[in-house]
Amino acid sequence: MSRERLRLAMQKSGRLAEQSLDLLRSAGLTVNKGANELLYRIDNAPIDVLRVRDDDIPTLVADGVADLGIVGLNVLEEREANARAPREVMRLGFGRCALKLAAPEKASYAGPHALDGVRIATSYPHILARFLDARGVRAEIVHMHGAVEVAPRLGLAQVVCDLVSTGATLEANGLSAVETVMHSE
Ligand code: PRP
Ligand code: ZN
């Protein structure tokens, strides 16, 4: 696909949004926010910035709508485990976090087999299924698109598999990490 300006997809809001813009600025690019929140323009280089939900970035790049994207390894890997995914070209070294299994504080955890027959809520069903399969664990995966941390309180699942960075979200919901599924940035 040939077009006049490079299209770079990045997260509109969330953990990577501001640092992704900072990366462009630190490269000397002038980001013009203009009137359109979905499309920022770089004034001093032929680049347009598409601002979207992070989960949509692999699709936009795979379909050629964007030439490049800045996205978490967790989002890229979830897509890879499921469908044609863009190739990782460079690690950027920011937004470090980990995908972890977490359970209510009082629950005791004696290794992956404690998850047999358990319901686990996550936004990363393919990564989690691969993790469980590799350990011969048969659990029930509940796919949620957000607010995964409330699932135990709602009685929707006993365990969650969610991204953890500061740990504040787990703590606020009375959850403790019991396993690391993957590291991400
Ligand atoms: C993740 C995760 C938690 C939060 C954890 O969401 O789902 O809500 O971050 O961070 P903490 O350990 O610092 O409290 P994220 O910001 O990636 O949002 P998204 O999944 O909706 O893109
Ligand atoms: Zn997201």
PDB file of C-alpha atoms and ligand atoms in Angstrom:
ATOM      1  CA  MET A   1       0.000   0.000   0.000  1.00  0.00           C
ATOM      2  CA  SER A   2       1.494   3.338  -0.915  1.00  0.00           C
ATOM      3  CA  ARG A   3       0.442   6.606   0.545  1.00  0.00           C
ATOM      4  CA  GLU A   4       2.043   9.978   1.027  1.00  0.00           C
ATOM      5  CA  ARG A   5       2.266   9.857   4.798  1.00  0.00           C
ATOM      6  CA  LEU A   6       3.285   7.080   7.178  1.00  0.00           C
ATOM      7  CA  ARG A   7       0.495   6.053   9.518  1.00  0.00           C
ATOM      8  CA  LEU A   8       1.473   5.181  13.064  1.00  0.00           C
ATOM      9  CA  ALA A   9      -1.222   3.716  15.337  1.00  0.00           C
ATOM     10  CA  MET A  10      -1.015   4.285  19.070  1.00  0.00           C
ATOM     11  CA  GLN A  11      -3.173   4.049  22.172  1.00  0.00           C
ATOM     12  CA  LYS A  12      -5.629   6.895  22.598  1.00  0.00           C
ATOM     13  CA  SER A  13      -5.821   6.653  26.367  1.00  0.00           C
ATOM     14  CA  GLY A  14      -4.263   4.336  28.906  1.00  0.00           C
ATOM     15  CA  ARG A  15      -0.872   3.330  30.206  1.00  0.00           C
ATOM     16  CA  LEU A  16       0.970   3.722  26.869  1.00  0.00           C
ATOM     17  CA  ALA A  17      -0.766   6.804  25.464  1.00  0.00           C
ATOM     18  CA  GLU A  18       1.308   9.628  26.935  1.00  0.00           C
ATOM     19  CA  GLN A  19       4.636   7.769  26.774  1.00  0.00           C
ATOM     20  CA  SER A  20       4.032   6.927  23.111  1.00  0.00           C
ATOM     21  CA  LEU A  21       3.599  10.632  22.323  1.00  0.00           C
ATOM     22  CA  ASP A  22       6.662  11.434  24.446  1.00  0.00           C
ATOM     23  CA  LEU A  23       8.680   9.006  22.341  1.00  0.00           C
ATOM     24  CA  LEU A  24       7.757  10.924  19.183  1.00  0.00           C
ATOM     25  CA  ARG A  25       8.561  14.255  20.835  1.00  0.00           C
ATOM     26  CA  SER A  26      11.912  12.981  22.072  1.00  0.00           C
ATOM     27  CA  ALA A  27      12.718  12.054  18.458  1.00  0.00           C
ATOM     28  CA  GLY A  28      12.231  15.723  17.552  1.00  0.00           C
ATOM     29  CA  LEU A  29       8.809  15.269  15.989  1.00  0.00           C
ATOM     30  CA  THR A  30       6.227  18.009  16.503  1.00  0.00           C
ATOM     31  CA  VAL A  31       2.866  16.515  17.349  1.00  0.00           C
ATOM     32  CA  ASN A  32      -0.053  18.650  16.209  1.00  0.00           C
ATOM     33  CA  LYS A  33      -3.202  17.673  18.054  1.00  0.00           C
ATOM     34  CA  GLY A  34      -5.457  19.649  15.731  1.00  0.00           C
ATOM     35  CA  ALA A  35      -9.214  19.322  16.009  1.00  0.00           C
ATOM     36  CA  ASN A  36      -9.502  15.591  15.495  1.00  0.00           C
ATOM     37  CA  GLU A  37      -8.811  13.460  18.583  1.00  0.00           C
ATOM     38  CA  LEU A  38      -8.548  10.338  16.420  1.00  0.00           C
ATOM     39  CA  LEU A  39      -5.881  11.707  14.105  1.00  0.00           C
ATOM     40  CA  TYR A  40      -2.852  13.736  15.151  1.00  0.00           C
ATOM     41  CA  ARG A  41      -0.452  15.128  12.564  1.00  0.00           C
ATOM     42  CA  ILE A  42       3.301  15.389  12.757  1.00  0.00           C
ATOM     43  CA  ASP A  43       4.177  18.832  11.387  1.00  0.00           C
ATOM     44  CA  ASN A  44       7.856  18.274  10.614  1.00  0.00           C
ATOM     45  CA  ALA A  45       7.710  14.777   9.083  1.00  0.00           C
ATOM     46  CA  PRO A  46       5.254  12.934   6.794  1.00  0.00           C
ATOM     47  CA  ILE A  47       3.590  10.984   9.608  1.00  0.00           C
ATOM     48  CA  ASP A  48      -0.014  10.762  10.762  1.00  0.00           C
ATOM     49  CA  VAL A  49      -0.816   9.338  14.190  1.00  0.00           C
ATOM     50  CA  LEU A  50      -3.970   7.216  14.463  1.00  0.00           C
ATOM     51  CA  ARG A  51      -5.217   7.225  18.068  1.00  0.00           C
ATOM     52  CA  VAL A  52      -7.238   4.097  18.816  1.00  0.00           C
ATOM     53  CA  ARG A  53      -7.967   1.418  21.421  1.00  0.00           C
ATOM     54  CA  ASP A  54      -4.791  -0.593  22.004  1.00  0.00           C
ATOM     55  CA  ASP A  55      -6.631  -3.870  21.294  1.00  0.00           C
ATOM     56  CA  ASP A  56      -7.385  -2.663  17.749  1.00  0.00           C
ATOM     57  CA  ILE A  57      -3.769  -1.832  16.877  1.00  0.00           C
ATOM     58  CA  PRO A  58      -2.694  -5.338  15.687  1.00  0.00           C
ATOM     59  CA  THR A  59      -5.718  -5.486  13.366  1.00  0.00           C
ATOM     60  CA  LEU A  60      -5.031  -2.030  11.922  1.00  0.00           C
ATOM     61  CA  VAL A  61      -1.416  -2.974  11.189  1.00  0.00           C
ATOM     62  CA  ALA A  62      -2.234  -6.493   9.917  1.00  0.00           C
ATOM     63  CA  ASP A  63      -4.792  -5.005   7.525  1.00  0.00           C
ATOM     64  CA  GLY A  64      -2.401  -2.286   6.330  1.00  0.00           C
ATOM     65  CA  VAL A  65      -4.613   0.542   7.588  1.00  0.00           C
ATOM     66  CA  ALA A  66      -1.611   1.604   9.688  1.00  0.00           C
ATOM     67  CA  ASP A  67       2.033   1.023   8.707  1.00  0.00           C
ATOM     68  CA  LEU A  68       3.302   0.690  12.286  1.00  0.00           C
ATOM     69  CA  GLY A  69       1.813   0.548  15.750  1.00  0.00           C
ATOM     70  CA  ILE A  70       2.984   1.028  19.313  1.00  0.00           C
ATOM     71  CA  VAL A  71       1.365  -1.638  21.464  1.00  0.00           C
ATOM     72  CA  GLY A  72       1.947  -3.871  24.473  1.00  0.00           C
ATOM     73  CA  LEU A  73       3.584  -7.250  23.876  1.00  0.00           C
ATOM     74  CA  ASN A  74       0.566  -8.716  25.697  1.00  0.00           C
ATOM     75  CA  VAL A  75      -1.827  -7.335  23.052  1.00  0.00           C
ATOM     76  CA  LEU A  76       0.428  -8.470  20.209  1.00  0.00           C
ATOM     77  CA  GLU A  77       0.836 -11.940  21.704  1.00  0.00           C
ATOM     78  CA  GLU A  78      -2.893 -12.365  22.290  1.00  0.00           C
ATOM     79  CA  ARG A  79      -3.432 -11.637  18.622  1.00  0.00           C
ATOM     80  CA  GLU A  80      -0.580 -13.949  17.519  1.00  0.00           C
ATOM     81  CA  ALA A  81      -2.073 -16.835  19.450  1.00  0.00           C
ATOM     82  CA  ASN A  82      -5.291 -16.375  17.520  1.00  0.00           C
ATOM     83  CA  ALA A  83      -4.842 -14.775  14.092  1.00  0.00           C
ATOM     84  CA  ARG A  84      -2.416 -13.234  11.627  1.00  0.00           C
ATOM     85  CA  ALA A  85      -0.423 -10.684  13.587  1.00  0.00           C
ATOM     86  CA  PRO A  86       2.035  -7.916  12.724  1.00  0.00           C
ATOM     87  CA  ARG A  87       5.705  -8.637  13.297  1.00  0.00           C
ATOM     88  CA  GLU A  88       7.453  -7.086  16.283  1.00  0.00           C
ATOM     89  CA  VAL A  89      10.134  -4.789  14.890  1.00  0.00           C
ATOM     90  CA  MET A  90      11.451  -3.060  18.000  1.00  0.00           C
ATOM     91  CA  ARG A  91      11.053  -3.113  21.763  1.00  0.00           C
ATOM     92  CA  LEU A  92      10.659   0.362  23.155  1.00  0.00           C
ATOM     93  CA  GLY A  93      11.348  -0.386  26.806  1.00  0.00           C
ATOM     94  CA  PHE A  94       8.524   1.509  28.487  1.00  0.00           C
ATOM     95  CA  GLY A  95       5.204   0.607  30.067  1.00  0.00           C
ATOM     96  CA  ARG A  96       6.637  -2.470  31.765  1.00  0.00           C
ATOM     97  CA  CYS A  97       4.010  -4.703  33.363  1.00  0.00           C
ATOM     98  CA  ALA A  98       3.165  -8.387  33.736  1.00  0.00           C
ATOM     99  CA  LEU A  99       0.162 -10.564  33.008  1.00  0.00           C
ATOM    100  CA  LYS A 100      -0.584 -12.346  36.267  1.00  0.00           C
ATOM    101  CA  LEU A 101      -3.008 -14.766  37.795  1.00  0.00           C
ATOM    102  CA  ALA A 102      -4.503 -13.357  40.983  1.00  0.00           C
ATOM    103  CA  ALA A 103      -6.905 -14.702  43.575  1.00  0.00           C
ATOM    104  CA  PRO A 104      -8.735 -13.333  46.632  1.00  0.00           C
ATOM    105  CA  GLU A 105      -6.226 -12.780  49.423  1.00  0.00           C
ATOM    106  CA  LYS A 106      -7.530 -15.511  51.684  1.00  0.00           C
ATOM    107  CA  ALA A 107      -7.536 -18.230  49.054  1.00  0.00           C
ATOM    108  CA  SER A 108      -4.626 -20.646  49.334  1.00  0.00           C
ATOM    109  CA  TYR A 109      -2.777 -21.491  46.141  1.00  0.00           C
ATOM    110  CA  ALA A 110      -0.738 -24.671  45.737  1.00  0.00           C
ATOM    111  CA  GLY A 111       0.493 -24.396  42.121  1.00  0.00           C
ATOM    112  CA  PRO A 112      -1.150 -24.457  38.666  1.00  0.00           C
ATOM    113  CA  HIS A 113      -3.143 -27.642  39.369  1.00  0.00           C
ATOM    114  CA  ALA A 114      -5.083 -25.732  42.008  1.00  0.00           C
ATOM    115  CA  LEU A 115      -6.706 -24.104  38.946  1.00  0.00           C
ATOM    116  CA  ASP A 116      -8.281 -27.347  37.677  1.00  0.00           C
ATOM    117  CA  GLY A 117     -12.018 -26.774  37.309  1.00  0.00           C
ATOM    118  CA  VAL A 118     -11.701 -23.115  38.372  1.00  0.00           C
ATOM    119  CA  ARG A 119     -13.292 -20.208  36.481  1.00  0.00           C
ATOM    120  CA  ILE A 120     -10.692 -17.586  35.459  1.00  0.00           C
ATOM    121  CA  ALA A 121     -11.717 -14.158  34.110  1.00  0.00           C
ATOM    122  CA  THR A 122      -9.382 -12.480  31.591  1.00  0.00           C
ATOM    123  CA  SER A 123      -9.084 -10.193  28.583  1.00  0.00           C
ATOM    124  CA  TYR A 124      -6.326 -12.513  27.274  1.00  0.00           C
ATOM    125  CA  PRO A 125      -8.079 -15.848  26.645  1.00  0.00           C
ATOM    126  CA  HIS A 126      -5.566 -17.173  24.101  1.00  0.00           C
ATOM    127  CA  ILE A 127      -2.459 -16.409  26.147  1.00  0.00           C
ATOM    128  CA  LEU A 128      -4.118 -17.905  29.217  1.00  0.00           C
ATOM    129  CA  ALA A 129      -5.287 -21.033  27.360  1.00  0.00           C
ATOM    130  CA  ARG A 130      -1.726 -21.605  26.121  1.00  0.00           C
ATOM    131  CA  PHE A 131      -0.346 -21.181  29.661  1.00  0.00           C
ATOM    132  CA  LEU A 132      -2.873 -23.632  31.095  1.00  0.00           C
ATOM    133  CA  ASP A 133      -2.494 -26.176  28.259  1.00  0.00           C
ATOM    134  CA  ALA A 134       1.283 -26.227  28.707  1.00  0.00           C
ATOM    135  CA  ARG A 135       0.725 -27.255  32.331  1.00  0.00           C
ATOM    136  CA  GLY A 136      -2.067 -29.730  31.655  1.00  0.00           C
ATOM    137  CA  VAL A 137      -4.553 -27.616  33.612  1.00  0.00           C
ATOM    138  CA  ARG A 138      -8.224 -27.644  32.651  1.00  0.00           C
ATOM    139  CA  ALA A 139      -9.867 -24.434  33.815  1.00  0.00           C
ATOM    140  CA  GLU A 140     -12.831 -22.491  32.485  1.00  0.00           C
ATOM    141  CA  ILE A 141     -11.877 -19.191  30.855  1.00  0.00           C
ATOM    142  CA  VAL A 142     -14.357 -16.308  31.158  1.00  0.00           C
ATOM    143  CA  HIS A 143     -13.581 -13.677  28.520  1.00  0.00           C
ATOM    144  CA  MET A 144     -14.139 -10.088  29.689  1.00  0.00           C
ATOM    145  CA  HIS A 145     -13.201  -6.907  27.815  1.00  0.00           C
ATOM    146  CA  GLY A 146     -12.543  -4.822  30.922  1.00  0.00           C
ATOM    147  CA  ALA A 147     -13.070  -4.583  34.695  1.00  0.00           C
ATOM    148  CA  VAL A 148     -11.634  -8.086  35.054  1.00  0.00           C
ATOM    149  CA  GLU A 149     -10.655  -7.339  38.661  1.00  0.00           C
ATOM    150  CA  VAL A 150     -14.285  -7.199  39.794  1.00  0.00           C
ATOM    151  CA  ALA A 151     -15.092 -10.732  38.568  1.00  0.00           C
ATOM    152  CA  PRO A 152     -14.395 -12.509  41.901  1.00  0.00           C
ATOM    153  CA  ARG A 153     -16.582 -10.062  43.839  1.00  0.00           C
ATOM    154  CA  LEU A 154     -19.402 -10.547  41.343  1.00  0.00           C
ATOM    155  CA  GLY A 155     -19.100 -14.313  41.635  1.00  0.00           C
ATOM    156  CA  LEU A 156     -18.302 -14.518  37.923  1.00  0.00           C
ATOM    157  CA  ALA A 157     -14.918 -16.223  38.444  1.00  0.00           C
ATOM    158  CA  GLN A 158     -12.748 -17.291  41.375  1.00  0.00           C
ATOM    159  CA  VAL A 159      -9.453 -16.173  39.812  1.00  0.00           C
ATOM    160  CA  VAL A 160      -8.423 -13.417  37.386  1.00  0.00           C
ATOM    161  CA  CYS A 161      -5.637 -13.210  34.812  1.00  0.00           C
ATOM    162  CA  ASP A 162      -4.896  -9.511  34.328  1.00  0.00           C
ATOM    163  CA  LEU A 163      -2.140  -6.987  33.696  1.00  0.00           C
ATOM    164  CA  VAL A 164      -0.359  -5.724  36.765  1.00  0.00           C
ATOM    165  CA  SER A 165       1.921  -2.744  36.836  1.00  0.00           C
ATOM    166  CA  THR A 166       1.876  -0.915  40.192  1.00  0.00           C
ATOM    167  CA  GLY A 167      -0.346  -3.568  41.802  1.00  0.00           C
ATOM    168  CA  ALA A 168      -2.791  -0.889  42.986  1.00  0.00           C
ATOM    169  CA  THR A 169      -5.739  -2.394  41.087  1.00  0.00           C
ATOM    170  CA  LEU A 170      -5.231  -5.853  42.612  1.00  0.00           C
ATOM    171  CA  GLU A 171      -4.830  -4.396  46.083  1.00  0.00           C
ATOM    172  CA  ALA A 172      -7.942  -2.240  45.794  1.00  0.00           C
ATOM    173  CA  ASN A 173      -9.893  -5.357  44.881  1.00  0.00           C
ATOM    174  CA  GLY A 174      -8.504  -7.612  47.597  1.00  0.00           C
ATOM    175  CA  LEU A 175      -6.605  -9.795  45.126  1.00  0.00           C
ATOM    176  CA  SER A 176      -3.082 -11.252  45.386  1.00  0.00           C
ATOM    177  CA  ALA A 177      -0.904 -12.344  42.467  1.00  0.00           C
ATOM    178  CA  VAL A 178      -0.174 -16.089  42.488  1.00  0.00           C
ATOM    179  CA  GLU A 179       1.529 -16.709  39.089  1.00  0.00           C
ATOM    180  CA  THR A 180       3.200 -14.654  36.353  1.00  0.00           C
ATOM    181  CA  VAL A 181       1.931 -15.641  32.909  1.00  0.00           C
ATOM    182  CA  MET A 182       4.076 -13.237  30.864  1.00  0.00           C
ATOM    183  CA  HIS A 183       6.159 -10.098  31.165  1.00  0.00           C
ATOM    184  CA  SER A 184       5.222  -7.216  28.927  1.00  0.00           C
ATOM    185  CA  GLU A 185       6.179  -3.677  27.919  1.00  0.00           C
TER     186      GLU A 185
HETATM  187  C1  PRP B   1      -4.634  -2.845  33.293  1.00  0.00           C
HETATM  188  C2  PRP B   1      -5.368  -3.851  34.146  1.00  0.00           C
HETATM  189  C3  PRP B   1      -5.670  -3.121  35.420  1.00  0.00           C
HETATM  190  C4  PRP B   1      -4.548  -2.117  35.524  1.00  0.00           C
HETATM  191  C5  PRP B   1      -3.484  -2.574  36.478  1.00  0.00           C
HETATM  192  O1  PRP B   1      -5.485  -2.182  32.448  1.00  0.00           O
HETATM  193  O2  PRP B   1      -6.539  -4.332  33.514  1.00  0.00           O
HETATM  194  O3  PRP B   1      -6.911  -2.464  35.342  1.00  0.00           O
HETATM  195  O4  PRP B   1      -3.979  -1.964  34.227  1.00  0.00           O
HETATM  196  O5  PRP B   1      -2.502  -1.578  36.711  1.00  0.00           O
HETATM  197  P1  PRP B   1      -1.941  -1.320  38.170  1.00  0.00           P
HETATM  198  O6  PRP B   1      -1.287  -2.608  38.646  1.00  0.00           O
HETATM  199  O7  PRP B   1      -0.932  -0.221  37.999  1.00  0.00           O
HETATM  200  O8  PRP B   1      -3.084  -0.930  39.053  1.00  0.00           O
HETATM  201  P2  PRP B   1      -4.938  -1.195  31.251  1.00  0.00           P
HETATM  202  O9  PRP B   1      -4.565   0.124  31.827  1.00  0.00           O
HETATM  203  O10 PRP B   1      -3.887  -1.907  30.479  1.00  0.00           O
HETATM  204  O11 PRP B   1      -6.232  -0.937  30.409  1.00  0.00           O
HETATM  205  P3  PRP B   1      -6.896  -1.745  29.185  1.00  0.00           P
HETATM  206  O12 PRP B   1      -6.698  -3.206  29.467  1.00  0.00           O
HETATM  207  O13 PRP B   1      -8.321  -1.307  29.239  1.00  0.00           O
HETATM  208  O14 PRP B   1      -6.208  -1.293  27.934  1.00  0.00           O
HETATM  209 ZN    ZN B   2      -6.577  -2.430  26.243  1.00  0.00          ZN
END
